[in-house]
CSV table of C-alpha atoms in Angstrom, one decimal:
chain,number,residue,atom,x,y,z
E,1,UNK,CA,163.6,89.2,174.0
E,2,UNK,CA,165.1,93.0,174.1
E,3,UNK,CA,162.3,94.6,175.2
E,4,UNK,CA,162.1,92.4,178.1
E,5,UNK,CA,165.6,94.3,178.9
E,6,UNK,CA,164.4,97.9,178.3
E,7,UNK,CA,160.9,97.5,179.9
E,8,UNK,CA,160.5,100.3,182.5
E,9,UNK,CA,158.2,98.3,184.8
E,10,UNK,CA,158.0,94.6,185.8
E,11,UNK,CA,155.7,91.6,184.7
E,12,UNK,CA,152.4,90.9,187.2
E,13,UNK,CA,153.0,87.1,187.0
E,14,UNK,CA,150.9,84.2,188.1
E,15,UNK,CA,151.2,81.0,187.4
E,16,UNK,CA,148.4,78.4,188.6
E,17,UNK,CA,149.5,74.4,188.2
E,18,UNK,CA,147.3,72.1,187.7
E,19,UNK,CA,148.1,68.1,187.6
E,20,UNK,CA,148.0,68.4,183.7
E,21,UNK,CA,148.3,71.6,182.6
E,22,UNK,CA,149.1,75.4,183.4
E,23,UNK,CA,147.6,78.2,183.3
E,24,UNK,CA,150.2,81.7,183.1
E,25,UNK,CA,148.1,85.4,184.4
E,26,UNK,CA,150.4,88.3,183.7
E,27,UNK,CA,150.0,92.3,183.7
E,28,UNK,CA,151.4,94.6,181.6
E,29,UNK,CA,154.1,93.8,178.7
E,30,UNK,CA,154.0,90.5,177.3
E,31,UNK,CA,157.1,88.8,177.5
E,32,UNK,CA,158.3,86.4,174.3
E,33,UNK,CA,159.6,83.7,176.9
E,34,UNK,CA,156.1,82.0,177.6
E,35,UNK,CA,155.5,80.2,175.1
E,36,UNK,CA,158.9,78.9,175.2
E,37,UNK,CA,158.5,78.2,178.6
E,38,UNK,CA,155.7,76.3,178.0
E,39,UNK,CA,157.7,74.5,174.9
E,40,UNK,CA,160.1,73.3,177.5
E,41,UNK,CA,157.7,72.1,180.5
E,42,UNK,CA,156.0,69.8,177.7
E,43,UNK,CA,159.3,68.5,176.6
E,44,UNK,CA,160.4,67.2,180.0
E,45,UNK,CA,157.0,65.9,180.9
E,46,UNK,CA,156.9,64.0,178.3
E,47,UNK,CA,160.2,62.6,177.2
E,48,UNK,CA,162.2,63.7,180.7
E,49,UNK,CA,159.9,61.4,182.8
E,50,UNK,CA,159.5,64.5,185.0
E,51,UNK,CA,156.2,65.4,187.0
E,52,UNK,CA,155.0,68.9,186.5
E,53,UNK,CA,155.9,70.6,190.0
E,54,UNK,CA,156.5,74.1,190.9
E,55,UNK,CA,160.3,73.5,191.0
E,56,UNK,CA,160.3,72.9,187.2
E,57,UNK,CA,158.7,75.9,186.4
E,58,UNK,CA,160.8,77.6,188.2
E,59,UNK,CA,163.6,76.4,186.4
E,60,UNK,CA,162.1,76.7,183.0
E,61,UNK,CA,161.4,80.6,184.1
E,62,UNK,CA,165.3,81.0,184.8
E,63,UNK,CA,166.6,79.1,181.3
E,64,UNK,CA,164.0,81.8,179.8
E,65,UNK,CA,165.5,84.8,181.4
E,66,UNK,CA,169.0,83.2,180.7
E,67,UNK,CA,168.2,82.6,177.1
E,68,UNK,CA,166.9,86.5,176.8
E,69,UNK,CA,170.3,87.3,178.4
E,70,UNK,CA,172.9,85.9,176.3
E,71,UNK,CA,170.6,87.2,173.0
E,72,UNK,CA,171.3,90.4,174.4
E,73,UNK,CA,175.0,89.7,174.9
E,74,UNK,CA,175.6,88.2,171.4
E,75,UNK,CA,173.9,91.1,169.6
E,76,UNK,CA,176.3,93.6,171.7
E,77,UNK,CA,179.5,91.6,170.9
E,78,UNK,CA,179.1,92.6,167.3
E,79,UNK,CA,179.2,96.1,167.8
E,80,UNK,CA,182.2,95.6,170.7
E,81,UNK,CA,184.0,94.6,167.6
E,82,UNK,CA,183.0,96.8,165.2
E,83,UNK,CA,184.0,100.1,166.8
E,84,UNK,CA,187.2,98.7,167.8
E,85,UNK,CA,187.7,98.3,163.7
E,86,UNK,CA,186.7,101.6,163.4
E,87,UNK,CA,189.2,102.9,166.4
E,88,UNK,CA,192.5,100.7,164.6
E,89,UNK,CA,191.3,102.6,160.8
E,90,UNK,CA,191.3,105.6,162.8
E,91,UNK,CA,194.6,104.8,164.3
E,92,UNK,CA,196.4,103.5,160.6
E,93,UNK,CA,194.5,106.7,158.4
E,94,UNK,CA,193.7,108.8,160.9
E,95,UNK,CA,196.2,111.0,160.1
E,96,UNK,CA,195.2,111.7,156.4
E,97,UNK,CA,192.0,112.8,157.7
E,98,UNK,CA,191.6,116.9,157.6
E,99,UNK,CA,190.4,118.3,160.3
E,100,UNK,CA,186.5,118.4,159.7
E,101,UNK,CA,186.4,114.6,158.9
E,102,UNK,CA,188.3,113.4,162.0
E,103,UNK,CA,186.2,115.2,164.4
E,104,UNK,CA,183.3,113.9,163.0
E,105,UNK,CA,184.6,110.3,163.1
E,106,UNK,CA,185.6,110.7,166.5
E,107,UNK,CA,182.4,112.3,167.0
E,108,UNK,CA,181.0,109.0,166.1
E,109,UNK,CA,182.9,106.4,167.6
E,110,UNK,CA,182.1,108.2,171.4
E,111,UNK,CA,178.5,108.1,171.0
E,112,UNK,CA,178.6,104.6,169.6
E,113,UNK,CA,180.3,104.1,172.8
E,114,UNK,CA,178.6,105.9,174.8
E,115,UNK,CA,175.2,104.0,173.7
E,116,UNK,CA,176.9,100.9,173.7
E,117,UNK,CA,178.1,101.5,177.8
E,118,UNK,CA,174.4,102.1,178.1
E,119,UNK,CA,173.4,98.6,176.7
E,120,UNK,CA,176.0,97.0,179.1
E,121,UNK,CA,174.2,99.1,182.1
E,122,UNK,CA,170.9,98.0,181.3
E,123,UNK,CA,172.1,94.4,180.6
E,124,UNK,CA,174.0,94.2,183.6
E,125,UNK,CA,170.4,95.7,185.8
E,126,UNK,CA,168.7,92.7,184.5
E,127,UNK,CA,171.5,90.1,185.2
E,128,UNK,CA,172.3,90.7,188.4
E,129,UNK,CA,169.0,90.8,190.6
E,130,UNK,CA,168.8,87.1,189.1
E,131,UNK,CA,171.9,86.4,190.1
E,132,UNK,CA,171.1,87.5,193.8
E,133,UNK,CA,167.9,85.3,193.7
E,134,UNK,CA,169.4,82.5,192.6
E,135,UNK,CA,172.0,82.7,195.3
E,136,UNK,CA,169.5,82.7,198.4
E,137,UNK,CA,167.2,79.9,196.7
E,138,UNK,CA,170.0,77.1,198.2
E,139,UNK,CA,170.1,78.6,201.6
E,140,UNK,CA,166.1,80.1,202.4
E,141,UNK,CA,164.4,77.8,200.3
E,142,UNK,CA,166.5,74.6,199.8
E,143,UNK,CA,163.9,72.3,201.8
E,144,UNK,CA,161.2,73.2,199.0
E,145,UNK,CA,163.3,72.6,196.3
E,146,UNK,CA,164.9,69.3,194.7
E,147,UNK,CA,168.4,68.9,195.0
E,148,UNK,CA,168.5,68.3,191.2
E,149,UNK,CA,166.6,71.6,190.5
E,150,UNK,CA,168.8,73.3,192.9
E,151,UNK,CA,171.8,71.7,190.9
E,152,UNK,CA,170.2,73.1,187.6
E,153,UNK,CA,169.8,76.5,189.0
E,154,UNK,CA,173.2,76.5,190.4
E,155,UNK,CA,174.5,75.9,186.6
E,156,UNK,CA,172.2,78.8,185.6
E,157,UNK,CA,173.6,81.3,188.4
E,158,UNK,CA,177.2,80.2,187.0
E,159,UNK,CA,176.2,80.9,183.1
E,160,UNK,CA,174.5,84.4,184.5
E,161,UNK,CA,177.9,85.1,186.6
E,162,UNK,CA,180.0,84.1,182.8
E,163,UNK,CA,177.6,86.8,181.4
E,164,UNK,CA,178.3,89.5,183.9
E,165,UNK,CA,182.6,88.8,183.0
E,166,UNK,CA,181.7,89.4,179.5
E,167,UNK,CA,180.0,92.3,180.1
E,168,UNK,CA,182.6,93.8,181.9
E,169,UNK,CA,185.3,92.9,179.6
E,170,UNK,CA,183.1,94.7,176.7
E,171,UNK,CA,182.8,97.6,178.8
E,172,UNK,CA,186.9,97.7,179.4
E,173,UNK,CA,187.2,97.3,175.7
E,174,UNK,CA,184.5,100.2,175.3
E,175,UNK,CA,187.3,102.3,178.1
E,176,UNK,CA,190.4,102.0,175.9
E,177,UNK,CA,187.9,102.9,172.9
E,178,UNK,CA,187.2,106.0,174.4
E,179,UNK,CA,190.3,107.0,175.9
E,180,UNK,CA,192.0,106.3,172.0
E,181,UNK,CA,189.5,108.5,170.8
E,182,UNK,CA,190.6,111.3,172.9
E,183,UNK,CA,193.9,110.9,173.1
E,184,UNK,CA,194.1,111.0,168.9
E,185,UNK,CA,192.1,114.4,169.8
E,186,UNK,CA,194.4,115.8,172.2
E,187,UNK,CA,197.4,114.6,169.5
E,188,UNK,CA,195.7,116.5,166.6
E,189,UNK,CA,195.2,119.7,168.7
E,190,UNK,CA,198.8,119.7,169.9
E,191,UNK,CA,200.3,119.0,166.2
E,192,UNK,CA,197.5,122.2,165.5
E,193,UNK,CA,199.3,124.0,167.8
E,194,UNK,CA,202.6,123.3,166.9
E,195,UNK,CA,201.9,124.4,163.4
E,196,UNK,CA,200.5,127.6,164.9
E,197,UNK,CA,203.8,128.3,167.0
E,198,UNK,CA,205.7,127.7,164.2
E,199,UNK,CA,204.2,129.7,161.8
E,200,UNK,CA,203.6,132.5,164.7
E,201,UNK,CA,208.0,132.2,164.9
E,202,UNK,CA,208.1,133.1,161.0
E,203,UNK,CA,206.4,135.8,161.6
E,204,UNK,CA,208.3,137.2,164.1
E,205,UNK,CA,211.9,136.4,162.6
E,206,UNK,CA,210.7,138.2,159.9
E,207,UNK,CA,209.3,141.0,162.1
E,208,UNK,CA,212.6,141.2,163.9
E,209,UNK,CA,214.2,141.6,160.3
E,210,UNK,CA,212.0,144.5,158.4
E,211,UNK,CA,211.3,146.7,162.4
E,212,UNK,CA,214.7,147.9,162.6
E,213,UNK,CA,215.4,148.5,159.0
E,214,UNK,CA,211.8,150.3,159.2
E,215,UNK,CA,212.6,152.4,162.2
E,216,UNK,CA,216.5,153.5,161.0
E,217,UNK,CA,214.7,154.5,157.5
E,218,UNK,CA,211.7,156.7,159.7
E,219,UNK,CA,214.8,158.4,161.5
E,220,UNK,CA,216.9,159.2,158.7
E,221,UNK,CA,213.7,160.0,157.0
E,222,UNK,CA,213.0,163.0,159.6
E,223,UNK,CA,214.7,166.7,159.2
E,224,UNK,CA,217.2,166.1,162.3
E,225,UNK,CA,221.0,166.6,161.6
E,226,UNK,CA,222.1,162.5,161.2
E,227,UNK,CA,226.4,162.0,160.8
E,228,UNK,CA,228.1,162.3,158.1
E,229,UNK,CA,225.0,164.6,156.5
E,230,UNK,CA,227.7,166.5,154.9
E,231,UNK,CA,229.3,164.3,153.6
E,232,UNK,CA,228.6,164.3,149.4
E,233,UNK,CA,229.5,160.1,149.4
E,234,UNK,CA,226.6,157.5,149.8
E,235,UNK,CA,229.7,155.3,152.0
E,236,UNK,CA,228.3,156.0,155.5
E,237,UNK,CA,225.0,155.3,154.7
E,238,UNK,CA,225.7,151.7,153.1
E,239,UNK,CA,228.1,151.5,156.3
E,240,UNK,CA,225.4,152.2,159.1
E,241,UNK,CA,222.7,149.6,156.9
E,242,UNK,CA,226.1,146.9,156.7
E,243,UNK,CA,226.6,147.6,160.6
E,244,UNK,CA,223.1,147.2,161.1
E,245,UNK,CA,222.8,143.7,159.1
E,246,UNK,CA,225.9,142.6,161.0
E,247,UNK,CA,224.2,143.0,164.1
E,248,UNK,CA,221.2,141.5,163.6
E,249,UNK,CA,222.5,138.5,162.0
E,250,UNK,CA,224.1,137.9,165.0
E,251,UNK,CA,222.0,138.7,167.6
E,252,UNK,CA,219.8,136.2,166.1
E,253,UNK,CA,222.5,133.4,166.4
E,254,UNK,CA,223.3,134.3,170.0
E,255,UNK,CA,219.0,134.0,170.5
E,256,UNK,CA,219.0,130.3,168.5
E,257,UNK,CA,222.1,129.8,171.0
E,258,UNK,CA,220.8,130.6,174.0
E,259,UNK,CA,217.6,128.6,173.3
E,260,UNK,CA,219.7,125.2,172.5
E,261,UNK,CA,220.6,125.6,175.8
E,262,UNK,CA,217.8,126.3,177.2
E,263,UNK,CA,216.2,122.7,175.7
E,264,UNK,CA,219.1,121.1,177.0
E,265,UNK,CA,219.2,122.2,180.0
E,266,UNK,CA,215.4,121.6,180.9
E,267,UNK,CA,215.6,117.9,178.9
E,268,UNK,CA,218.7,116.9,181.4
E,269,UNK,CA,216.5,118.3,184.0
E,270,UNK,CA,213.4,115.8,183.3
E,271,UNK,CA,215.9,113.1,183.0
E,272,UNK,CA,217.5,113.8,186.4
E,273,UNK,CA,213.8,113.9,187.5
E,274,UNK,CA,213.1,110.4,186.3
């Protein structure tokens, strides 16, 4: 059944009816679905009372093809599900992860989805050129075909249609996959980056502390006349370094002033703005 799905060229199919029996010519891959086919003509010839006419075969070619579609469907829905477990562990431990191991799971998760999108695709490019048969069979070749065939194939077209909607919920589920991966990446680099500011601030509060203190010691250090160098006492020099403290101290609490204001300010701004 999946290779029927990933084949890169079509089946040469002929099928030659005879009053009893059929004989199926085909070129190229072999497709599963013949003998099943074949299963299924036998059954309604013999217990459905049903002649053996080009209209059931037909029919018994589309329940093939249908059957090969929902396979394919049901052995995609279990992954579906399984990367969005993955994405809600992710989204309860993802935190605890270092850095290494989260990138690696989300690594993971986008090219399971990323394969997974492609399954849909090729899925999809097999679903719907039946779908577009079966809805021109009605109206170009509805005075060759039964009214009860045409029913049957007008369930089949419905159940094809149903296949397609699950499809395309998958591949919303496999959207919101993908755009929770990257936004838990884009979280994680901005809480790096906060750490990174942060740690940059420490080191330039202490900077701001020892580059004074460092450039009054180079100056007093030098063989220029300073005030008070006269003066026997050690009292002007604690003086000037007590001065100096003084003024530091607070021209770092008129800085963590001015930017409390400055937050404020810009968060009543987006507010206004909203």
């Amino acid at each position: 059944m999946q290779p029927l799905l990933t084949r890169s060229r079509d089946i040469d199919l002929n099928i030659l009816l005879f009053p009893d029996f059929v004989i199926i010519v085909h070129q190229g891959h072999h497709w599963s679905g013949f003998k099943d086919m074949l299963g299924f003509l036998n059954l309604l010839c013999s217990y459905g009372n049903s002649s053996l006419t080009p209209d059931w075969i037909l029919f018994s070619i589309f329940i093939e093809l249908n059957q090969d579609a929902k396979y394919c469907v049901k052995s995609l829905e279990p992954k579906i599900l399984n990367l969005k477990v993955a994405d809600s562990i992710m989204e309860n431990g993802g935190e605890n992860l270092d850095k290494d191991a989260l990138a690696t799971e989300l690594s993971n998760v986008l090219t399971k989805n990323f394969e997974n999108e492609f399954e849909i695709y090729k899925i999809n490019g097999f679903i719907k050129p039946k779908i577009k048969v079966l809805k021109l069979l009605r109206p170009k070749c509805g005075n060759r075909i039964g009214s009860g065939v045409l029913n049957l194939l007008s369930g089949t077209r419905k159940e094809f249609e149903e296949l397609g909607e699950a499809l395309d919920h998958f591949s919303h589920i496999l959207e919101r996959s993908q755009d929770t991966c990257l936004t838990m990446a884009n979280v994680r680099q901005s809480q790096e980056s906060n750490q990174m500011g942060k740690a940059m601030k420490r080191i330039s509060e202490v900077a701001l502390l020892f580059l004074p203190l460092q450039a009054l010691a180079g100056f007093l250090g030098m063989n220029v006349r300073v005030p008070f160098q006269q003066v026997d006492s050690t009292a002007p020099f604690w003086g000037i370094i007590l001065s100096c403290s003084v003024l530091l101290v607070g021209l770092y609490r008129v800085s963590k002033s001015a930017s409390k204001v400055r937050v404020v300010k810009k968060a009543t701004s987006v507010g206004f703005k909203k």
